[in-house]
CSV table of C-alpha atoms in Angstrom, one decimal:
chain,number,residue,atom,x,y,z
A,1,UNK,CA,-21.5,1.3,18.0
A,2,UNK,CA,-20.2,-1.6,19.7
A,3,UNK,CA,-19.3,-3.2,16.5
A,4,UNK,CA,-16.4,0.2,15.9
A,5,UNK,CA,-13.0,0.0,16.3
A,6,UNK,CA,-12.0,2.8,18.8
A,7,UNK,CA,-9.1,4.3,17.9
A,8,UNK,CA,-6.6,6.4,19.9
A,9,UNK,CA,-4.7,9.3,17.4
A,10,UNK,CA,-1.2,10.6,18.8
A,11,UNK,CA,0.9,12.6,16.7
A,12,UNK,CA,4.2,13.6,16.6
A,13,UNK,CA,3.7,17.0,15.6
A,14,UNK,CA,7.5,18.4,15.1
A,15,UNK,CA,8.2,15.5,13.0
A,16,UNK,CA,4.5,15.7,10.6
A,17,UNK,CA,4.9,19.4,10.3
A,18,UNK,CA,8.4,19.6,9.3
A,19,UNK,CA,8.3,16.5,6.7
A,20,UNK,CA,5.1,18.9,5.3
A,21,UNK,CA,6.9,21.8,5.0
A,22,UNK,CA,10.3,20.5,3.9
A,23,UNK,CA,9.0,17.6,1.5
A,24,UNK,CA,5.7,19.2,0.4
A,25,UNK,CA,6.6,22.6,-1.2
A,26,UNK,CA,6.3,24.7,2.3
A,27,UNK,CA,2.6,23.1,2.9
A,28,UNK,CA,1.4,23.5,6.3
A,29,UNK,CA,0.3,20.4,7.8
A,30,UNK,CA,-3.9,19.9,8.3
A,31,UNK,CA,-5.3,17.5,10.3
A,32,UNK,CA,-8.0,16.9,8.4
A,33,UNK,CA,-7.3,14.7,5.3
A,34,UNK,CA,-6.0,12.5,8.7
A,35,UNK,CA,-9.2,13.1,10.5
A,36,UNK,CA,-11.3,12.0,7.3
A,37,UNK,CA,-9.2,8.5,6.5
A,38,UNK,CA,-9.4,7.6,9.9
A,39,UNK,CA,-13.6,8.3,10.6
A,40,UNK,CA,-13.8,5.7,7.7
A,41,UNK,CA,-11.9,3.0,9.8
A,42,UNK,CA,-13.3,3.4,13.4
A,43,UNK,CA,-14.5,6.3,16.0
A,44,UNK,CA,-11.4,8.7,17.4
A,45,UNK,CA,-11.5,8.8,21.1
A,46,UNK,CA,-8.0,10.2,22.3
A,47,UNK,CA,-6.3,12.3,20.2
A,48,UNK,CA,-3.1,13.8,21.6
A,49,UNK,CA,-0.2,15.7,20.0
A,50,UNK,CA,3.2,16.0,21.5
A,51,UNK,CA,5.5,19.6,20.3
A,52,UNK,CA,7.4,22.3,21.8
A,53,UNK,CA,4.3,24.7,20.5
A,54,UNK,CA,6.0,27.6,21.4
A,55,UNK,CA,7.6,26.8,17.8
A,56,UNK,CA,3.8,26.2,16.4
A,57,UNK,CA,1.9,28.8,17.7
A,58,UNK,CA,0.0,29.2,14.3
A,59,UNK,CA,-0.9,25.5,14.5
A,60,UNK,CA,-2.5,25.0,18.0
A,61,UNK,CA,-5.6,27.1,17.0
A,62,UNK,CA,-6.1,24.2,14.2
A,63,UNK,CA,-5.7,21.8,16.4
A,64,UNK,CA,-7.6,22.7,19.3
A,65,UNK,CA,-10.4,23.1,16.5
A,66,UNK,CA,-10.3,19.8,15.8
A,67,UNK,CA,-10.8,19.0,19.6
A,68,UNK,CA,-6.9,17.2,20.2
A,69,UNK,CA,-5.1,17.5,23.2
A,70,UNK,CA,-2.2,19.6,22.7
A,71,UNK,CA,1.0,17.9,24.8
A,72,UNK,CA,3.5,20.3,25.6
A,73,UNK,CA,7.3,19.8,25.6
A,74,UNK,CA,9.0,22.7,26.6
A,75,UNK,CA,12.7,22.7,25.1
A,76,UNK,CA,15.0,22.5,27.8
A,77,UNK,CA,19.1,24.1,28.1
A,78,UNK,CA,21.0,20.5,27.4
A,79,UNK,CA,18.0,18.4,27.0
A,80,UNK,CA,17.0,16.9,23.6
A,81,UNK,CA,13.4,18.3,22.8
A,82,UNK,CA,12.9,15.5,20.1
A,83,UNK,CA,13.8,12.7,22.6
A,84,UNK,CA,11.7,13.6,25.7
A,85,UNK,CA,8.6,14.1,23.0
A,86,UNK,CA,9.4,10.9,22.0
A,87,UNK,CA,9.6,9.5,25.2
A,88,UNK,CA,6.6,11.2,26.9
A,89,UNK,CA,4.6,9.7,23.3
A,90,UNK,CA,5.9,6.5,24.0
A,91,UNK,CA,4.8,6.3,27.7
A,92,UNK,CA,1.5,7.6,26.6
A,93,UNK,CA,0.6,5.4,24.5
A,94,UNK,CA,1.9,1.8,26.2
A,95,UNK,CA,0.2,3.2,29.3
A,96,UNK,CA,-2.7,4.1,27.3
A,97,UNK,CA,-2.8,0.4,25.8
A,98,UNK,CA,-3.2,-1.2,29.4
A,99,UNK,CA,-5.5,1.0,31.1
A,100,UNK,CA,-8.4,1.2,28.1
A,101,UNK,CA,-9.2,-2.5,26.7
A,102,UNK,CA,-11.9,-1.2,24.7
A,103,UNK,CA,-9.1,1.0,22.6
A,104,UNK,CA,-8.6,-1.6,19.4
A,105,UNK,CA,-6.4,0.2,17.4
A,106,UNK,CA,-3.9,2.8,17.9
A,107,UNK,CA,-2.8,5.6,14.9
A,108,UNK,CA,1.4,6.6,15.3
A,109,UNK,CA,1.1,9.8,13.5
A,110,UNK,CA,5.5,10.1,12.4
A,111,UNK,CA,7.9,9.0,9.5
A,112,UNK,CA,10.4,8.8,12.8
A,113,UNK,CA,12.2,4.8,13.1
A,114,UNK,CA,12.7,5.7,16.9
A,115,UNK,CA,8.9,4.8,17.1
A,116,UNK,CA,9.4,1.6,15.9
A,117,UNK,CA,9.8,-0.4,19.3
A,118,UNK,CA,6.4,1.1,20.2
A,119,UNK,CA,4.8,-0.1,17.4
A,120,UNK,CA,5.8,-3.6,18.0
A,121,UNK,CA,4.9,-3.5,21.7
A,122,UNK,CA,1.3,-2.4,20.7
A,123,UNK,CA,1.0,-5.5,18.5
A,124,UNK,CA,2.2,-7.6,21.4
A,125,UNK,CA,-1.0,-6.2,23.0
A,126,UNK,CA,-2.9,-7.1,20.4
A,127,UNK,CA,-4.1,-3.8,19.1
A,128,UNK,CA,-3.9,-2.7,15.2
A,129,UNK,CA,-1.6,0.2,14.9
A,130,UNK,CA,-1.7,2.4,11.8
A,131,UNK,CA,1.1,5.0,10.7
A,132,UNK,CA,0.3,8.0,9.3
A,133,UNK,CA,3.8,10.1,7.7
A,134,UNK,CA,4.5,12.0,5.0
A,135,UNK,CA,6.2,9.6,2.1
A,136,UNK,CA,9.4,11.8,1.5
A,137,UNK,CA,10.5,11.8,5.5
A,138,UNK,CA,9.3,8.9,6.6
A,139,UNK,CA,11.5,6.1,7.3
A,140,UNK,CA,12.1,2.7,5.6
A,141,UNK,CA,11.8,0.9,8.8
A,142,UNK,CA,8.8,2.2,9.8
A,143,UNK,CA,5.7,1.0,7.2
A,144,UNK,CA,6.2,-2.3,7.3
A,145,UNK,CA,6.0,-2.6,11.0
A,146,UNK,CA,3.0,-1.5,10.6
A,147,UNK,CA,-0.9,-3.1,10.4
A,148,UNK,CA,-1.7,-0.3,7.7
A,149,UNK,CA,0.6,2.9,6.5
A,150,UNK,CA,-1.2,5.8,5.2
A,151,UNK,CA,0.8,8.4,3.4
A,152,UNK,CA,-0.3,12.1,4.0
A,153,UNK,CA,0.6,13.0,0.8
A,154,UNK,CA,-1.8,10.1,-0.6
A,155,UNK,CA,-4.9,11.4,1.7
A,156,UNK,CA,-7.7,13.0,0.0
A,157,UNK,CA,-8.1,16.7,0.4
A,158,UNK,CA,-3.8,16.9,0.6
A,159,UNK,CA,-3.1,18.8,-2.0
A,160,UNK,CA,0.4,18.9,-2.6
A,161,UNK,CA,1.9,22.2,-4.8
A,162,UNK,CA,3.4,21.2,-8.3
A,163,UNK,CA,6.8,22.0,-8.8
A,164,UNK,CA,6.9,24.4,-11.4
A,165,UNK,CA,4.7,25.9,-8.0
A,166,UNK,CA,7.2,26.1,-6.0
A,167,UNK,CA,9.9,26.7,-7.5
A,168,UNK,CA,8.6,29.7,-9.5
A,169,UNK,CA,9.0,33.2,-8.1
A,170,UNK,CA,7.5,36.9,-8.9
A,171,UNK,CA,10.0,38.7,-11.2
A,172,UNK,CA,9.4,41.8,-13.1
A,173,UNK,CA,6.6,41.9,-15.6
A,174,UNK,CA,8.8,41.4,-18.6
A,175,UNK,CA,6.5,41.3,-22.1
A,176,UNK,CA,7.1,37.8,-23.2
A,177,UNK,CA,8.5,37.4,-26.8
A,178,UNK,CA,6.5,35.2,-29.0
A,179,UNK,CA,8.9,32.8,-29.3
A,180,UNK,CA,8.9,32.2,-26.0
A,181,UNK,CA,5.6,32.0,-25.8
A,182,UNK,CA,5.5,29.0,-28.4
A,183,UNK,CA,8.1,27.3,-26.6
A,184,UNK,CA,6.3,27.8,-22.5
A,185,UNK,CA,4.3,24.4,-23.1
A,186,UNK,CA,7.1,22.2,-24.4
A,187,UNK,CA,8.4,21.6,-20.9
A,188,UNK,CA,6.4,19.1,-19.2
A,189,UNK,CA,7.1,18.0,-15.9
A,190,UNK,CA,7.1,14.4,-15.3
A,191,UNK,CA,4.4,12.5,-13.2
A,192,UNK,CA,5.6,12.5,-10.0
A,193,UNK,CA,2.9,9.5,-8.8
A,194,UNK,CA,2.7,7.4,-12.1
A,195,UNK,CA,-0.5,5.0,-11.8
A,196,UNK,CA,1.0,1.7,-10.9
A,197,UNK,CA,0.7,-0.9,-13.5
A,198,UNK,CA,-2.2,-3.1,-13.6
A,199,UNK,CA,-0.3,-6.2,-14.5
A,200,UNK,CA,1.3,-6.3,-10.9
A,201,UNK,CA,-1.9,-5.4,-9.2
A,202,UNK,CA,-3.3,-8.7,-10.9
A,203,UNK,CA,-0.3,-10.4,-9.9
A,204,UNK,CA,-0.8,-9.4,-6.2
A,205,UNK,CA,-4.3,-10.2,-6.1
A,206,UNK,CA,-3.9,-13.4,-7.9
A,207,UNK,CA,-1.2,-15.1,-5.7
A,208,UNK,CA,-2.9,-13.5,-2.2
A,209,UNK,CA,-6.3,-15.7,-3.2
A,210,UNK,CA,-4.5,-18.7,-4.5
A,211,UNK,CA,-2.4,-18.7,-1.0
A,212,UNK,CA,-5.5,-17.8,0.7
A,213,UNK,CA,-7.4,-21.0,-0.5
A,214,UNK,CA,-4.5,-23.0,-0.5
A,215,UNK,CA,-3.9,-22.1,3.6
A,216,UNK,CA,-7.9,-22.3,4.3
A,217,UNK,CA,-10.8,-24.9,3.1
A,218,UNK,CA,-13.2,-22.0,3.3
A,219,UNK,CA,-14.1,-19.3,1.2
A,220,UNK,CA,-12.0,-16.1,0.3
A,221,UNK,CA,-13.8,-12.7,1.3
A,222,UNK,CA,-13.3,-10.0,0.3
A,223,UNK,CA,-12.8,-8.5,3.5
A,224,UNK,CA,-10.1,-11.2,4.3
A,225,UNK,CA,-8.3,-10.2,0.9
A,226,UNK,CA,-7.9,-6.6,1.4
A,227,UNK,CA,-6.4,-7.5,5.2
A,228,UNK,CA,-4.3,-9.8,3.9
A,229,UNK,CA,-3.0,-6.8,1.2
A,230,UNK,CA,-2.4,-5.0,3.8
A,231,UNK,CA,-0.4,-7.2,5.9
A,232,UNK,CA,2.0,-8.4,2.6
A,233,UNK,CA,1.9,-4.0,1.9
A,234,UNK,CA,0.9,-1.7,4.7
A,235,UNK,CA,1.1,1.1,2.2
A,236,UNK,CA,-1.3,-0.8,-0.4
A,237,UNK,CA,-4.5,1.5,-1.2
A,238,UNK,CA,-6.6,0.6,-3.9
A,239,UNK,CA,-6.8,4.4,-4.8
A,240,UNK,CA,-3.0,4.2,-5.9
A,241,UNK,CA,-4.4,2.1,-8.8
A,242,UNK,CA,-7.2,4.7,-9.6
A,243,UNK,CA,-9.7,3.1,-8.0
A,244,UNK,CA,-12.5,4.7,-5.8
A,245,UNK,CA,-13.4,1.7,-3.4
A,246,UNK,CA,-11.9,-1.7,-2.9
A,247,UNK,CA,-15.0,-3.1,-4.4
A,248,UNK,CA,-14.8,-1.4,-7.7
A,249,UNK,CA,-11.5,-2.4,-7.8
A,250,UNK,CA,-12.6,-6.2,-7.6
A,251,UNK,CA,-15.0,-6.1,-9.9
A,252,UNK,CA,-12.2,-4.7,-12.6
A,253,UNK,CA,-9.7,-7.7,-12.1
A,254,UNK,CA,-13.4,-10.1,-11.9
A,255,UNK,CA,-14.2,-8.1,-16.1
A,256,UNK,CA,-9.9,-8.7,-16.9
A,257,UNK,CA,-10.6,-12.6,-15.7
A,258,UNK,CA,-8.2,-12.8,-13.2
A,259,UNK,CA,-10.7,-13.5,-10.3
A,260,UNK,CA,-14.3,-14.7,-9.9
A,261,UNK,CA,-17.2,-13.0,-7.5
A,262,UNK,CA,-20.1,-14.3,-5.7
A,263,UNK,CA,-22.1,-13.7,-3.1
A,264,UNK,CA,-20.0,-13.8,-0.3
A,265,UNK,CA,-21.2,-14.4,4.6
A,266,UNK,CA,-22.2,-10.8,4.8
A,267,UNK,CA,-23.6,-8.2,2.1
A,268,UNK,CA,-20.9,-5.9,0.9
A,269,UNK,CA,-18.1,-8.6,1.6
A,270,UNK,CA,-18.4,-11.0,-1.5
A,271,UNK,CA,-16.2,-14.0,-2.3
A,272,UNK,CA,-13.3,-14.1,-4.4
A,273,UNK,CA,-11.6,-17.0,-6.1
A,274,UNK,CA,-10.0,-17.9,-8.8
A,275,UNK,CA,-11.2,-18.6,-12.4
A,276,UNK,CA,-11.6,-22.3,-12.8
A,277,UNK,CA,-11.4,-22.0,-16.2
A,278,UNK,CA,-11.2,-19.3,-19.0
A,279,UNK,CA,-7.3,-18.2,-19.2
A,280,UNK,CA,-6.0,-21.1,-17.0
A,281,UNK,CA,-7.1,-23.3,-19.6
A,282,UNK,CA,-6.3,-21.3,-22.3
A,283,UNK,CA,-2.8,-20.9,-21.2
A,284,UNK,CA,-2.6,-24.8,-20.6
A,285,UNK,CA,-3.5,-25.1,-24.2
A,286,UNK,CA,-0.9,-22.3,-24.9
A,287,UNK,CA,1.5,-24.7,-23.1
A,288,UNK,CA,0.8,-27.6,-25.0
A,289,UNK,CA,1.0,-26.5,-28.5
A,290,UNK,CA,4.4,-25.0,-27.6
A,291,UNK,CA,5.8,-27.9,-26.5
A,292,UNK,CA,4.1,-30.0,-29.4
A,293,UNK,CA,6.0,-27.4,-32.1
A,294,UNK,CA,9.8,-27.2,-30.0
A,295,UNK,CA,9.7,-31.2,-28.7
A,296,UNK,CA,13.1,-32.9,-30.8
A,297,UNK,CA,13.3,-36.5,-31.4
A,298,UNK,CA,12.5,-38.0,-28.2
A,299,UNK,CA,9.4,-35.7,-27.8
A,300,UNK,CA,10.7,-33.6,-24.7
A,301,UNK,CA,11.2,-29.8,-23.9
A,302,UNK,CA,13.4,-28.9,-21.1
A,303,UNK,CA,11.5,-26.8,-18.5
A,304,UNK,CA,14.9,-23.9,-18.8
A,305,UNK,CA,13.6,-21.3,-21.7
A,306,UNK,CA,10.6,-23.0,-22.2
A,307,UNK,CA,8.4,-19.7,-20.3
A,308,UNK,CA,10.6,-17.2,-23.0
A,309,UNK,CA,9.0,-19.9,-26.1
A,310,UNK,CA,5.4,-19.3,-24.6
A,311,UNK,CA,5.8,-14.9,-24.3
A,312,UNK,CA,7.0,-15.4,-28.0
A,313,UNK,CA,4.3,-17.1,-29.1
A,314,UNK,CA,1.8,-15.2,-26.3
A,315,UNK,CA,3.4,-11.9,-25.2
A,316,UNK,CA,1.1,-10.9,-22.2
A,317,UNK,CA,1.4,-14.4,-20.6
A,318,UNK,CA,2.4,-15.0,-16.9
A,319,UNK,CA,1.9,-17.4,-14.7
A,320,UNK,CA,1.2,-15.1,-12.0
A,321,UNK,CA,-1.6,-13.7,-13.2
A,322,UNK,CA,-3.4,-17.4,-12.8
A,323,UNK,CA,-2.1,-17.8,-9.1
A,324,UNK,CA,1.2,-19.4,-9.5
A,325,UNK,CA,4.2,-18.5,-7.7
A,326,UNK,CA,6.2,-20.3,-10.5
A,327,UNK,CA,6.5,-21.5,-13.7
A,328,UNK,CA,7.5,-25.1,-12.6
A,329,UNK,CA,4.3,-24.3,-10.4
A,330,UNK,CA,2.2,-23.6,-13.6
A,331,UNK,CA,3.5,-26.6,-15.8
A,332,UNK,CA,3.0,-28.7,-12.6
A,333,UNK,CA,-0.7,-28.0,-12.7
A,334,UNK,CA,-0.5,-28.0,-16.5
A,335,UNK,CA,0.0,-31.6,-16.3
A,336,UNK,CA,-2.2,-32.2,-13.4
A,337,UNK,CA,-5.0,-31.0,-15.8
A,338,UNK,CA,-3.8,-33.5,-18.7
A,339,UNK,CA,-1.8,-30.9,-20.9
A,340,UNK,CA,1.1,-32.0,-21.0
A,341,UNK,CA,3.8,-34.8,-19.0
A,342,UNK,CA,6.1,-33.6,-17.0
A,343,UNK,CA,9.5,-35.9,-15.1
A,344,UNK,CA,12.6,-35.0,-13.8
A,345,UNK,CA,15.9,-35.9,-16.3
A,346,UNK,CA,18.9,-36.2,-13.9
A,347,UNK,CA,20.7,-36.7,-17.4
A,348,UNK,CA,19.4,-33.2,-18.9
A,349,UNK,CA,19.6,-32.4,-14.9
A,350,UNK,CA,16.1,-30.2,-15.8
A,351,UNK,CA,12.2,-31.2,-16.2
A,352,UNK,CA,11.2,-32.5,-19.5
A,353,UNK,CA,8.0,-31.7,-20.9
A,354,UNK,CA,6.0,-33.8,-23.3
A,355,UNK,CA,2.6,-32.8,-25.0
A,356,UNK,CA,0.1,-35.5,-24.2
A,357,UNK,CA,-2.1,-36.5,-27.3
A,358,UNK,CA,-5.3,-34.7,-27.7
């Protein structure tokens, strides 16, 4: 147990429950799918919401269920109930911060910016703060501030109505034509979520280990990797790319060749790294033969058009995929490895490439 991260839960209820009903077809907010995420990152031992629940009467009974304090802010004639919620949160949890050391991480349950400020003061205090807030209402400014961002609408056990849901209503029971009955499934809604594409999730992964090794001497972990995801993209979750655990999705991009496993300080947390060989050297030798078949009379290939002459010859190349945060990067390492030469023309005011005998 000592080895848990405790974690304190405060919710702005007004703000979660109206973002739910406004942005998610009318569904009532549940504090579950929240409950759930968070057991699988520490042990809950405050949880606290802050309302007016005079407006929530229906919701304290869940609540209360689910054993959370339930802060009342009574609305007040020429006060601003929002504000002295906030307020009263704010307090709360600062105060919270100093008096129990052992709390590691704190959960700021809003899409609301105002919270902000409070997020970077729990930082300062060194505590991990995680937002929670549905996608639609919550703020620009508020994810990235952020050690994690989970969106409720992502959570397992959220399930959000369609929108031919909502937007349908009972009318009279009219007998359908049949040509109307031919032409019900041509409407398709689009995806609202589309799977995001598996190129950039290689890309992402890719450059994060090649900057890992290239800040650190030591090995990549897994473990390291997914906090480091996290800190470039508090919103990144390996379920957004279909996959079930951060493992599995590891050993995918490890199958695709983009990274390497092995057995890693502590079982369950294996090391990552980049291939040594396999598609870097391919692509070198990619590289090489394209410069060979463009290079004019003095044997040179300007470095400008050179990566469109490669997706020509090789349409899924990038450089990112390998590591590299450039192409000059790439064809710098390209000639590190013997590939080809590469020098700087002030004349052509561009680097020349040359393809080194085989």
């Amino acid at each position: 147990m000592d080895q848990e991260d405790r974690i304190a839960l405060f919710l702005d209820y007004e703000n979660l429950a109206l973002g739910a009903r406004d942005h998610l077809g009318g569904l009532a907010f549940n504090l579950r799918p929240v409950a759930d995420a968070l057991a699988e990152r520490g042990r809950v031992v405050v949880r606290r919401a802050y309302a007016d629940w005079s407006f929530f009467d229906e919701d304290r009974r869940m609540l209360t269920r689910s054993h959370v304090e339930l802060i009342e802010i009574p609305q007040r004639l020429g006060a601003s109930r929002k504000n002295a919620a906030d307020i009263k949160m704010a307090v709360d949890a600062v105060e919270l911060a100093f008096e129990r050391a052992y709390i590691s991480t704190f959960v700021i349950c809003t899409g609301d910016s105002d919270f902000t400020p409070l997020v970077h003061k729990l930082r300062e205090l060194n505590k991990r703060v995680i937002g929670v807030g549905v996608e639609k209402s919550t703020s620009a400014l508020l994810p990235p501030a952020c050690d994690e961002f989970l969106y409720y609408d992502r959570l397992e056990g959220v399930d959000v109505p369609s929108t031919r849901t909502r937007r349908t209503r009972p009318a009279r029971p009219v007998e359908p034509e049949p040509q109307q009955l031919e032409q019900e499934p041509e409407p398709q809604p689009a995806v609202e979520e589309p799977v995001r594409d598996d190129d950039s999730l290689a890309v992402l992964v890719a450059q994060t280990v090649a900057g890992l090794q290239g800040s650190s001497s030591g090995e990549v972990s897994a473990s390291t990797l997914k906090r480091t995801l996290l800190r470039k993209d508090p919103t990144f979750s390996e379920s957004d790319y279909g996959f079930r655990a951060f493992g599995e999705l590891l050993r995918h991009l490890a199958e695709q060749n983009v990274i390497e496993l092995a057995e890693g300080p502590a079982k369950g947390d294996p090391g990552v790294s980049l291939p040594e060989h396999g598609d870097r050297e391919v692509a070198f030798g990619l590289l090489h033969s394209v410069v060979q078949d463009l290079a004019g009379d003095d044997g040179a290939v300007a470095l400008s058009g050179l990566k469109t002459q490669l997706r020509r010859a090789r349409p899924d190349f990038s450089e990112k995929k390998l590591g590299y945060r450039s192409f000059l990067q790439f064809c710098k390492a390209a000639a590190t490895g013997g590939a080809v030469q590469l020098r700087w023309s002030p004349e052509a005011d561009d680097y020349l490439l040359t393809a080194r005998p085989a």
